[in-house]
Short mmCIF file of C-alpha atoms in Angstrom, two decimals:
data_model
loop_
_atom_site.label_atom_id
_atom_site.label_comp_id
_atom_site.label_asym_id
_atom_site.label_seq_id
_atom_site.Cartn_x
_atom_site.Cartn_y
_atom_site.Cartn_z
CA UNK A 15 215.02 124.65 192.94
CA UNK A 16 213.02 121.81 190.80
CA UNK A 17 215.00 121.35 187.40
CA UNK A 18 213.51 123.09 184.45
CA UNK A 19 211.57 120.18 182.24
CA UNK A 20 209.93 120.56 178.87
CA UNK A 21 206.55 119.99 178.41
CA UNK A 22 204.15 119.65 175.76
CA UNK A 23 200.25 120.01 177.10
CA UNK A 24 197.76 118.71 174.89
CA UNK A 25 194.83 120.53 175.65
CA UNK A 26 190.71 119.95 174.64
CA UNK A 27 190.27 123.31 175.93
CA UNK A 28 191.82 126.81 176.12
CA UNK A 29 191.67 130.19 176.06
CA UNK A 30 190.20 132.50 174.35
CA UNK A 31 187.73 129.61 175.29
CA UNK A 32 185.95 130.88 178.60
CA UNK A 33 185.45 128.76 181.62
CA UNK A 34 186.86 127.13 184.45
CA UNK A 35 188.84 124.32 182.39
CA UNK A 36 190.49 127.28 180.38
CA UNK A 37 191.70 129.30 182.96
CA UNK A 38 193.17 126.44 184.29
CA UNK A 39 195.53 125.23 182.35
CA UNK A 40 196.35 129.16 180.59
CA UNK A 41 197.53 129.86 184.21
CA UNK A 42 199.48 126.45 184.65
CA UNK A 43 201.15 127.52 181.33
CA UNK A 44 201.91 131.28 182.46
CA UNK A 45 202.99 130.65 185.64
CA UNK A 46 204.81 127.40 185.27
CA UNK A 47 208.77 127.84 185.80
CA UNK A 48 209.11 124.83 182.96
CA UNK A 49 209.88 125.20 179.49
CA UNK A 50 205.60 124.91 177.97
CA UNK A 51 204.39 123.94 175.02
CA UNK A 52 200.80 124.01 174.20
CA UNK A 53 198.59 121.94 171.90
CA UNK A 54 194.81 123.26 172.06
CA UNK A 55 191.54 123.73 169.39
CA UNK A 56 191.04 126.66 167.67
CA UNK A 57 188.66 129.24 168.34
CA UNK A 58 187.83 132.11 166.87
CA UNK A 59 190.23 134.96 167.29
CA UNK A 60 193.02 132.46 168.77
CA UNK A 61 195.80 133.98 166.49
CA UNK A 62 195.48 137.37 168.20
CA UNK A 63 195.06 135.50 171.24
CA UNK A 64 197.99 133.36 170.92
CA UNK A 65 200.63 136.43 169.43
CA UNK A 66 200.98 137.89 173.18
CA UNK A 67 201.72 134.18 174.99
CA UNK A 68 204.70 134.10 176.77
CA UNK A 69 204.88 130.27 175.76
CA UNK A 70 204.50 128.24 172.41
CA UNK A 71 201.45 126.92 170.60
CA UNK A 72 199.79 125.30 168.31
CA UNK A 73 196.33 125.33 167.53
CA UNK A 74 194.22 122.41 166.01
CA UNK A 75 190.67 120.67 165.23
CA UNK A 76 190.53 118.31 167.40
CA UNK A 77 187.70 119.09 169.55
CA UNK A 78 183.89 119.83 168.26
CA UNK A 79 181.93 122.67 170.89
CA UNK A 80 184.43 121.36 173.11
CA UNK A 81 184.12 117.92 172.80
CA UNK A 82 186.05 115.09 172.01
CA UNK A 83 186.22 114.72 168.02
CA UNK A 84 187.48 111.31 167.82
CA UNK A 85 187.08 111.78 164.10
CA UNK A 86 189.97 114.16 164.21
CA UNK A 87 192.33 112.34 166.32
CA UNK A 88 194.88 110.99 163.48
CA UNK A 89 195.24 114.46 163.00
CA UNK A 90 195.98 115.12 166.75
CA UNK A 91 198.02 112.09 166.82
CA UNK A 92 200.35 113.54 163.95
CA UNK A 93 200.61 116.46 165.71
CA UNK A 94 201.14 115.27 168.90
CA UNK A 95 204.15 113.47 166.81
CA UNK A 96 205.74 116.48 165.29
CA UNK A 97 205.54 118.44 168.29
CA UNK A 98 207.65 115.83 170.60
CA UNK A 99 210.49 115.96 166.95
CA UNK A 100 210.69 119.14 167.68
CA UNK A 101 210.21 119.89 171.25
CA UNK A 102 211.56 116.40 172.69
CA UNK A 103 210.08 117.01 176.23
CA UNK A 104 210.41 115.27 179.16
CA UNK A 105 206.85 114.75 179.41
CA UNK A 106 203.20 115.12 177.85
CA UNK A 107 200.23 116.03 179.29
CA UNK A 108 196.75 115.26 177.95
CA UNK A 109 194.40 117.35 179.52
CA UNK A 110 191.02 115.32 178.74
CA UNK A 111 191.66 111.21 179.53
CA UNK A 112 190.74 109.52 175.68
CA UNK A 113 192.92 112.07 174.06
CA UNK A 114 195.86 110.17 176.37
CA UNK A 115 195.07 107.19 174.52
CA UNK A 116 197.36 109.31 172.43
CA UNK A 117 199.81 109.38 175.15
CA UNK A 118 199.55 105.51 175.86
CA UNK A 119 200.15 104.27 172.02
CA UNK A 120 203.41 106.68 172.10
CA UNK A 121 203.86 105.05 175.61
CA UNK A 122 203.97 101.24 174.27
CA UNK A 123 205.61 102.47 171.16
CA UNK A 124 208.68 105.00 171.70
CA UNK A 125 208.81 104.90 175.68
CA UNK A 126 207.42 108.54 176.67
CA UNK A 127 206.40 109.75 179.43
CA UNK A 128 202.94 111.12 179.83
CA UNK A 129 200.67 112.50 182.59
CA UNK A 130 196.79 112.41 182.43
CA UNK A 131 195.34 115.45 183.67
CA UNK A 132 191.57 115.02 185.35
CA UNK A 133 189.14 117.18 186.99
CA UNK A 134 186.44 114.95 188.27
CA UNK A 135 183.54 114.48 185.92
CA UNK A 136 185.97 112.59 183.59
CA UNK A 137 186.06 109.95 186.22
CA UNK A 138 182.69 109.67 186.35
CA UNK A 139 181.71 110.06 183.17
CA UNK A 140 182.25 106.77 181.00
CA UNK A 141 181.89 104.35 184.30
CA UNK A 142 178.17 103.54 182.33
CA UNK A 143 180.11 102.11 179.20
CA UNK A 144 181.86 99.03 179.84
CA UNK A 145 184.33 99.38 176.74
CA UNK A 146 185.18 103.04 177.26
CA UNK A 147 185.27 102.44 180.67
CA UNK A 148 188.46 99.50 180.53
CA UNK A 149 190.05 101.72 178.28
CA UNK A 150 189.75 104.60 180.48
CA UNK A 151 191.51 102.37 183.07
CA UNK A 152 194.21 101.08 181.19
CA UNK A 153 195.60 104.89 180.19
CA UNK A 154 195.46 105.97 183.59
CA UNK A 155 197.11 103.06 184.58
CA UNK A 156 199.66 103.05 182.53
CA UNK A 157 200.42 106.85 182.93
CA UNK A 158 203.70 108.22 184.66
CA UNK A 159 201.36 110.53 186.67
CA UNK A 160 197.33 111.66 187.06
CA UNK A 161 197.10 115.25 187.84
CA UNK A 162 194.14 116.37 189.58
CA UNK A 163 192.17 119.19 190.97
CA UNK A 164 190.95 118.10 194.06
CA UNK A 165 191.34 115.07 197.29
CA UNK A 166 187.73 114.24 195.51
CA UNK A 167 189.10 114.03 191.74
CA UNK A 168 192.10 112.26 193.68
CA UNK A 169 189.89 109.32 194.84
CA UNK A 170 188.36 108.40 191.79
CA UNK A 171 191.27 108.10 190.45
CA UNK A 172 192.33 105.37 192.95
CA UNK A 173 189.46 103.58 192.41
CA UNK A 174 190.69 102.96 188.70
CA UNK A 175 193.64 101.30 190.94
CA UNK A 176 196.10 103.97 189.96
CA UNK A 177 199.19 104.10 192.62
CA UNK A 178 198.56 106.52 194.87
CA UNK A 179 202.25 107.99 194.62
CA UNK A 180 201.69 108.69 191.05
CA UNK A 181 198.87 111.12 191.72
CA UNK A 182 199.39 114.77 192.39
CA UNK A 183 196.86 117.32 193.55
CA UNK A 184 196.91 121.14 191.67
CA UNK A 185 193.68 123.07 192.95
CA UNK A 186 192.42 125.67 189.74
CA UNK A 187 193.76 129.42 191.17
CA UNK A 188 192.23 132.73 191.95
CA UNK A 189 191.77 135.38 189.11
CA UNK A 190 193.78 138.63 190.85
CA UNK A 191 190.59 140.73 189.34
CA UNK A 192 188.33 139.66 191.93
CA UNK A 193 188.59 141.39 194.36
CA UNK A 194 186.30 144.08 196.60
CA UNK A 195 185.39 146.99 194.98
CA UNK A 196 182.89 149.51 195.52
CA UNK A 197 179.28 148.62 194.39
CA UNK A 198 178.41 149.39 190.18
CA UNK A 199 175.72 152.08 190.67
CA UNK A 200 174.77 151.70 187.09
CA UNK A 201 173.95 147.88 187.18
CA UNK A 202 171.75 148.58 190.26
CA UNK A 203 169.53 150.73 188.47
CA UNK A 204 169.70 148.47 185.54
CA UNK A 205 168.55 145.40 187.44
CA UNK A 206 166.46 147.53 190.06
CA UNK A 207 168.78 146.47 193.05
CA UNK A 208 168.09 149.61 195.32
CA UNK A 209 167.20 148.43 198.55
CA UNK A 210 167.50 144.53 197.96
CA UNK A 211 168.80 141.72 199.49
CA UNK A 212 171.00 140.00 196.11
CA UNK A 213 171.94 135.82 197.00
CA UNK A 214 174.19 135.51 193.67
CA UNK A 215 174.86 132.24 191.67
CA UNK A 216 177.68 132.42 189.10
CA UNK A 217 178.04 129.48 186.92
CA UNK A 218 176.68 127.71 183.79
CA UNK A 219 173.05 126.63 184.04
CA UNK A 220 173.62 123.00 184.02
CA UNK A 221 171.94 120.57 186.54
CA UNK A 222 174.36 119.86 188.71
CA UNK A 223 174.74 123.45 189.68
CA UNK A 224 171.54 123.41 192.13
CA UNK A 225 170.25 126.82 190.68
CA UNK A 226 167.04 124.65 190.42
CA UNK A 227 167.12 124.14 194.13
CA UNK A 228 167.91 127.83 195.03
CA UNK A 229 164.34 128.65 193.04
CA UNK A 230 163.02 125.84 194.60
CA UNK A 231 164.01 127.35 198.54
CA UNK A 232 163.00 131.09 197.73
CA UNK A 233 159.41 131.07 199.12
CA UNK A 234 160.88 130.05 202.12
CA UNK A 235 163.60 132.90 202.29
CA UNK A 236 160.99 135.17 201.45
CA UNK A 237 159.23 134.80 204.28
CA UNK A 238 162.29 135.62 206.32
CA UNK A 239 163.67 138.04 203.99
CA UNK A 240 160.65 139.52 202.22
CA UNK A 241 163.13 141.80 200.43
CA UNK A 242 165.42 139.21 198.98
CA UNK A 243 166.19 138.59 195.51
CA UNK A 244 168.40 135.85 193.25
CA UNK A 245 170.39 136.98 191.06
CA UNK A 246 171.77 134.22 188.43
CA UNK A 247 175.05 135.25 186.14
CA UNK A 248 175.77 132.65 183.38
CA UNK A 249 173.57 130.70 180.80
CA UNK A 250 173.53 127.53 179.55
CA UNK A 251 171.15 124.97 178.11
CA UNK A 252 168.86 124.86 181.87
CA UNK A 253 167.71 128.33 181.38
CA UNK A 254 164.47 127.97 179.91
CA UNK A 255 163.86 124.94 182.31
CA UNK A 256 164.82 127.02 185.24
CA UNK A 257 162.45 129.53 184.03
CA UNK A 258 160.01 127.63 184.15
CA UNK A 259 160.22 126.27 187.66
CA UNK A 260 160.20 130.11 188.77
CA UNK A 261 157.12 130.32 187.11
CA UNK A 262 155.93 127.57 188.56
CA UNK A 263 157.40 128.24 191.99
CA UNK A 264 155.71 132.02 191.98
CA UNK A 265 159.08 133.79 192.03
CA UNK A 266 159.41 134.72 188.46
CA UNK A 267 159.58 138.25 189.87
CA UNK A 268 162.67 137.72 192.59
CA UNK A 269 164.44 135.62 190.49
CA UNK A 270 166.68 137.52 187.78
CA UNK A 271 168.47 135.87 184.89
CA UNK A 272 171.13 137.63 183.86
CA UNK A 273 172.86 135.49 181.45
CA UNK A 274 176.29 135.73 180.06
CA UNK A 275 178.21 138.73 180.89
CA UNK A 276 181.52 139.54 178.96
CA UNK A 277 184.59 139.22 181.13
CA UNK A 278 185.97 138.38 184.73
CA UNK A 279 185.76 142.26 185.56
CA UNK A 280 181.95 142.40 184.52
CA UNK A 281 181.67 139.68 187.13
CA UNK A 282 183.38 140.77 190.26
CA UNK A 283 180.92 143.36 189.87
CA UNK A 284 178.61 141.22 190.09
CA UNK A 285 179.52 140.02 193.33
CA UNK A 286 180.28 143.54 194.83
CA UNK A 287 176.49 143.78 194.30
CA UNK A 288 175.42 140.94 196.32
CA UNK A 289 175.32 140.43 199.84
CA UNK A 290 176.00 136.73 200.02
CA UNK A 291 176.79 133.71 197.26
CA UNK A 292 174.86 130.47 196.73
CA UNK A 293 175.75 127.20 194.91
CA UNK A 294 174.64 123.72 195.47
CA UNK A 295 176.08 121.79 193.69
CA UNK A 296 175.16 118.27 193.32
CA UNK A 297 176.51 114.77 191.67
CA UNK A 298 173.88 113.56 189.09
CA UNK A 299 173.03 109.67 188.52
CA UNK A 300 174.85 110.56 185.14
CA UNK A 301 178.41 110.97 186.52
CA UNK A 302 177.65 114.90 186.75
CA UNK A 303 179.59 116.07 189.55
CA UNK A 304 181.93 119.12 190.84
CA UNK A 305 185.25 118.43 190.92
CA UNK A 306 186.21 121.60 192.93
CA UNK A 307 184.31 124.53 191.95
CA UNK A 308 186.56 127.46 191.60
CA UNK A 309 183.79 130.16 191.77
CA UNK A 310 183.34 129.49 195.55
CA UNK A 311 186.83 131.16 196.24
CA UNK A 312 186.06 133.78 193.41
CA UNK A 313 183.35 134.92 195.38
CA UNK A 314 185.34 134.49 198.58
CA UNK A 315 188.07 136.97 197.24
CA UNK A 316 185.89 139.50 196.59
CA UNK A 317 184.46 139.73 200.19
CA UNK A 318 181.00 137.51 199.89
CA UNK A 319 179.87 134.64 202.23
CA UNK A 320 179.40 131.39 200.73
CA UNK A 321 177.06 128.58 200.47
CA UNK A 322 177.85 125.22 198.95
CA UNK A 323 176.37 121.80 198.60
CA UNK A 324 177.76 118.93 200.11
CA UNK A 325 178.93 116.98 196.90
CA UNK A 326 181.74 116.41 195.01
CA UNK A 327 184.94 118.48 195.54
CA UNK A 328 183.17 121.67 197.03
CA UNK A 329 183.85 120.21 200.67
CA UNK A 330 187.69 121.44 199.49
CA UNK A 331 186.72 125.02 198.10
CA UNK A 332 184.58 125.34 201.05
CA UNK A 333 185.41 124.75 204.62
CA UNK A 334 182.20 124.13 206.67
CA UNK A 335 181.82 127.04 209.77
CA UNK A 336 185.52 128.14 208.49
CA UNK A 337 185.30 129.92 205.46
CA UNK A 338 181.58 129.12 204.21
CA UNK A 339 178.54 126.96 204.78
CA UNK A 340 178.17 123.53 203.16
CA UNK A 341 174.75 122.58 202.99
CA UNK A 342 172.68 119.00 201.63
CA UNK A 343 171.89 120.01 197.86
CA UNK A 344 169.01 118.48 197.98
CA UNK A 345 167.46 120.02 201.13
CA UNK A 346 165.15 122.91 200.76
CA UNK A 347 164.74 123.30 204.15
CA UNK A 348 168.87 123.11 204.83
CA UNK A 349 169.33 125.81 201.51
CA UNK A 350 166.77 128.47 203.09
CA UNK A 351 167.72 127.83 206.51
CA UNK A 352 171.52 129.04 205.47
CA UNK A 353 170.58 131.84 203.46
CA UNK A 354 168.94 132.99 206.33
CA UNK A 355 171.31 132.53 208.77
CA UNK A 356 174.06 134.36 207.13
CA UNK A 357 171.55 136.76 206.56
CA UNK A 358 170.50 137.32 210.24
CA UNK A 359 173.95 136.56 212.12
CA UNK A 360 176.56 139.53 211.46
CA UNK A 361 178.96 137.97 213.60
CA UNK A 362 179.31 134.81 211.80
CA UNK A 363 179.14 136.12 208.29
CA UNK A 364 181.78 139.01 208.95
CA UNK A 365 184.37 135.76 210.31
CA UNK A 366 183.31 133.86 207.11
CA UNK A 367 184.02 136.39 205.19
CA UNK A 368 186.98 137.43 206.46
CA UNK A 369 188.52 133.93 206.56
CA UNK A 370 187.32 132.87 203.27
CA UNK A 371 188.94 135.84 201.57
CA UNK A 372 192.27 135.55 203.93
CA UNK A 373 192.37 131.26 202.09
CA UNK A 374 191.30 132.60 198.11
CA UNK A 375 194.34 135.37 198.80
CA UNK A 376 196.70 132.83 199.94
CA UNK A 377 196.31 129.63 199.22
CA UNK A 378 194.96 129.76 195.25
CA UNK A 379 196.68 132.18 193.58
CA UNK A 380 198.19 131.14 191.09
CA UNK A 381 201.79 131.76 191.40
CA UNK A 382 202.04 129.11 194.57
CA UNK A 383 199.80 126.62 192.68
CA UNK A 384 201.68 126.18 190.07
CA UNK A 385 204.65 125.74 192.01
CA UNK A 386 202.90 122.84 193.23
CA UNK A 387 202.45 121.82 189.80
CA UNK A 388 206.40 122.48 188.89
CA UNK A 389 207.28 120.00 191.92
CA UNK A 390 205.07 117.31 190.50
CA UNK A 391 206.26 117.30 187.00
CA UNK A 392 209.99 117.68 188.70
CA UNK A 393 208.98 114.53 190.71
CA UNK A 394 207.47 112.46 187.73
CA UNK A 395 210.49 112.91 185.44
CA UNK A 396 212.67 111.85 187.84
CA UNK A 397 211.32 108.62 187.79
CA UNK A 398 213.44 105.86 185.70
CA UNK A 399 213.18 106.11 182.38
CA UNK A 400 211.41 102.70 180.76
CA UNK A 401 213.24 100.29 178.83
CA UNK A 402 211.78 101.72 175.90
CA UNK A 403 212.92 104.87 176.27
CA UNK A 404 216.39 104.29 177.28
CA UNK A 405 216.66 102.10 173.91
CA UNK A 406 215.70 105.57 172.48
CA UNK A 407 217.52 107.48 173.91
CA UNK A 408 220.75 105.53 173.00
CA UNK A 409 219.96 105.33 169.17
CA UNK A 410 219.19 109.22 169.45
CA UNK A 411 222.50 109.53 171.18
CA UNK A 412 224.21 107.28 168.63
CA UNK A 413 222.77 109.25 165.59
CA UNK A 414 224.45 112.74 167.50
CA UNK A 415 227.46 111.12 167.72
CA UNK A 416 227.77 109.96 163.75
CA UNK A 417 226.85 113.74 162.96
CA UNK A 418 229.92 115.16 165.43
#
């Protein structure tokens, strides 16, 4: 059994925050055998939130809409300092890479340990700016460990020349609500469903996604499934520009934007409505780029066939013929061709299916991924100590002993 470690996570994001980020690192904290403590933003109605954790935490401004707030980061950094008084843990991880600049001062100046936790687009991301860029570099080479999400988040990392050894691989989990479940009568009727043929995208409407794409591909499908319709679930600041290009396209009237819908339950029935799941994802000239793409397995658990795009980490959430399609995002002909095919071939979508759902019920739940994550942090802190911190370590010890 790994030893039990304390560990402070310093979060930009967090529950009652909603996304894929969030229910990360909640579950990590839930499900982690390790002594957690958790340092994340505020949002509104966090102190109901927070009263039924099973683990401690503090809530700050650090982060603006869930950015960075470098404004607000001598506050962070003083609370990043009473929080290792108090909790003196083994190790710190900073869940978005500039806050660990955080981690790398106390690093150089009192010897602790910290981990850098990534998910892809943060690797990406400041490669532009030359400055950000080397400083980027120098925290996550300088960290104990880089935890990431994916093989694909795995080899960015590496090429910021980050030891290989030090990196450790914890894929986001499963939600236990999705799941199959019989069809919601009522949001047929709502969204006149009776009789269609629903391709689903879940997700915000950001570029990368491919929703853009999907419009782009449905007067092809059409002609090869005249009854089909695409349903989109999420919103995001793309909307009115994928409006737009339905407009443009002539589908306006098969294309359906749901928007935001309030709560994982409200979306599993979602996709107990549809007959298969579409999202083709892509990695933008900008850094934009999946890291994993957790929603492919959501859909997978509750019972749908799934399309991806070849790009970024989807290759992992999707296995190509095994458990879903992967398709070139930026092939209209490739994105219509595989909408039809699971469409037309029972045999291959019912062994999709059936696979796909067998991997989200095994593999990602979140119980044996965070044992995973348990194992790393077991193997990181059982590295040797640095100079620094055995110095500190012995005046610590010292002080004890003049109190005794």
């Amino acid at each position: 059994m790994t030893k039990r470690r304390k560990i402070v996570l310093v979060t930009g994001v967090f529950p009652p925050g909603v996304g894929g980020m969030q229910n990360y690192y909640y579950n990590l904290s839930v499900h982690s055998k390790h002594d957690m403590t958790v340092i994340a933003p505020e949002y509104p109605g966090s102190g109901e939130f927070d009263r039924r954790l099973p683990f401690r935490i503090t809530r700050g401004a650090f982060m603006r809409e869930e950015r960075a707030d470098p404004s607000s980061w001598g506050r962070l950094l003083g609370q990043v300092r009473r929080t290792m008084r108090g909790e003196e843990p083994d190790v710190t991880i900073y869940g978005y890479v500039l806050i660990g600049f955080i981690g790398l001062l106390f690093r150089l100046f009192g010897g602790r340990r910290y981990v850098i936790s990534t998910h892809g687009m943060d690797m990406l991301m400041f490669r532009r700016y030359i400055g950000l860029n080397a400083v980027v570099k120098l925290i996550l080479r300088k960290a104990d460990g880089v935890l990431t999400n994916s093989q694909f988040t795995k080899k960015l990392v590496e090429d910021y020349g980050v030891d290989s050894r030090r990196i450790g691989i914890v894929n986001p989990g499963v939600e236990r609500i999705y799941d199959r479940r019989p069809a919601n009568k009522d949001l047929i009727r709502q969204h006149g469903l009776e009789g269609k043929y629903m391709i689903l995208s879940v997700g915000r409407l950001v570029t990368r996604k491919g929703h853009d794409r999907v419009i782009q591909a449905m007067p092809a499908i059409l002609k090869q499934i005249p009854h089909a319709v695409y349903v989109i679930v999420g919103d995001g600041p793309d909307r009115e520009r994928l409006e737009l290009l339905a407009r443009k396209t002539g589908v306006m009237d098969v294309v359906l934007f749901v928007g935001s819908v309030s709560g994982s339950e409200q979306v599993n029935d979602y996709y107990n409505l549809a007959d298969q799941f579409i999202m083709v994802s892509r990695e933008l000239e900008s850094g934009d780029a999946e890291g994993f793409g957790i929603v492919y397995l959501e859909a997978a658990s509750a019972g749908l066939p799934v399309i991806a795009g070849r790009s970024g980490g989807a290759s992992e959430a999707v296995q190509d013929g095994v458990t879903g399609l992967l398709v070139d995002p930026e092939s209209l002909e490739e994105i219509a061709g595989s909408v039809v095919r699971l469409a037309s071939d029972a045999a291959l979508r019912n062994r999709l299916v059936r696979d796909g759902y067998k991997r989200a019920k095994t593999e990602f739940q979140h119980e044996v991924l965070a044992a995973g994550f348990d194992q790393y942090i077991g193997r990181i802190c059982a590295l040797p100590a640095t100079r620094t911190a055995r110095r500190r370590l012995a005046r610590e010890s010292a002080r004890e002993n003049v109190r005794s």
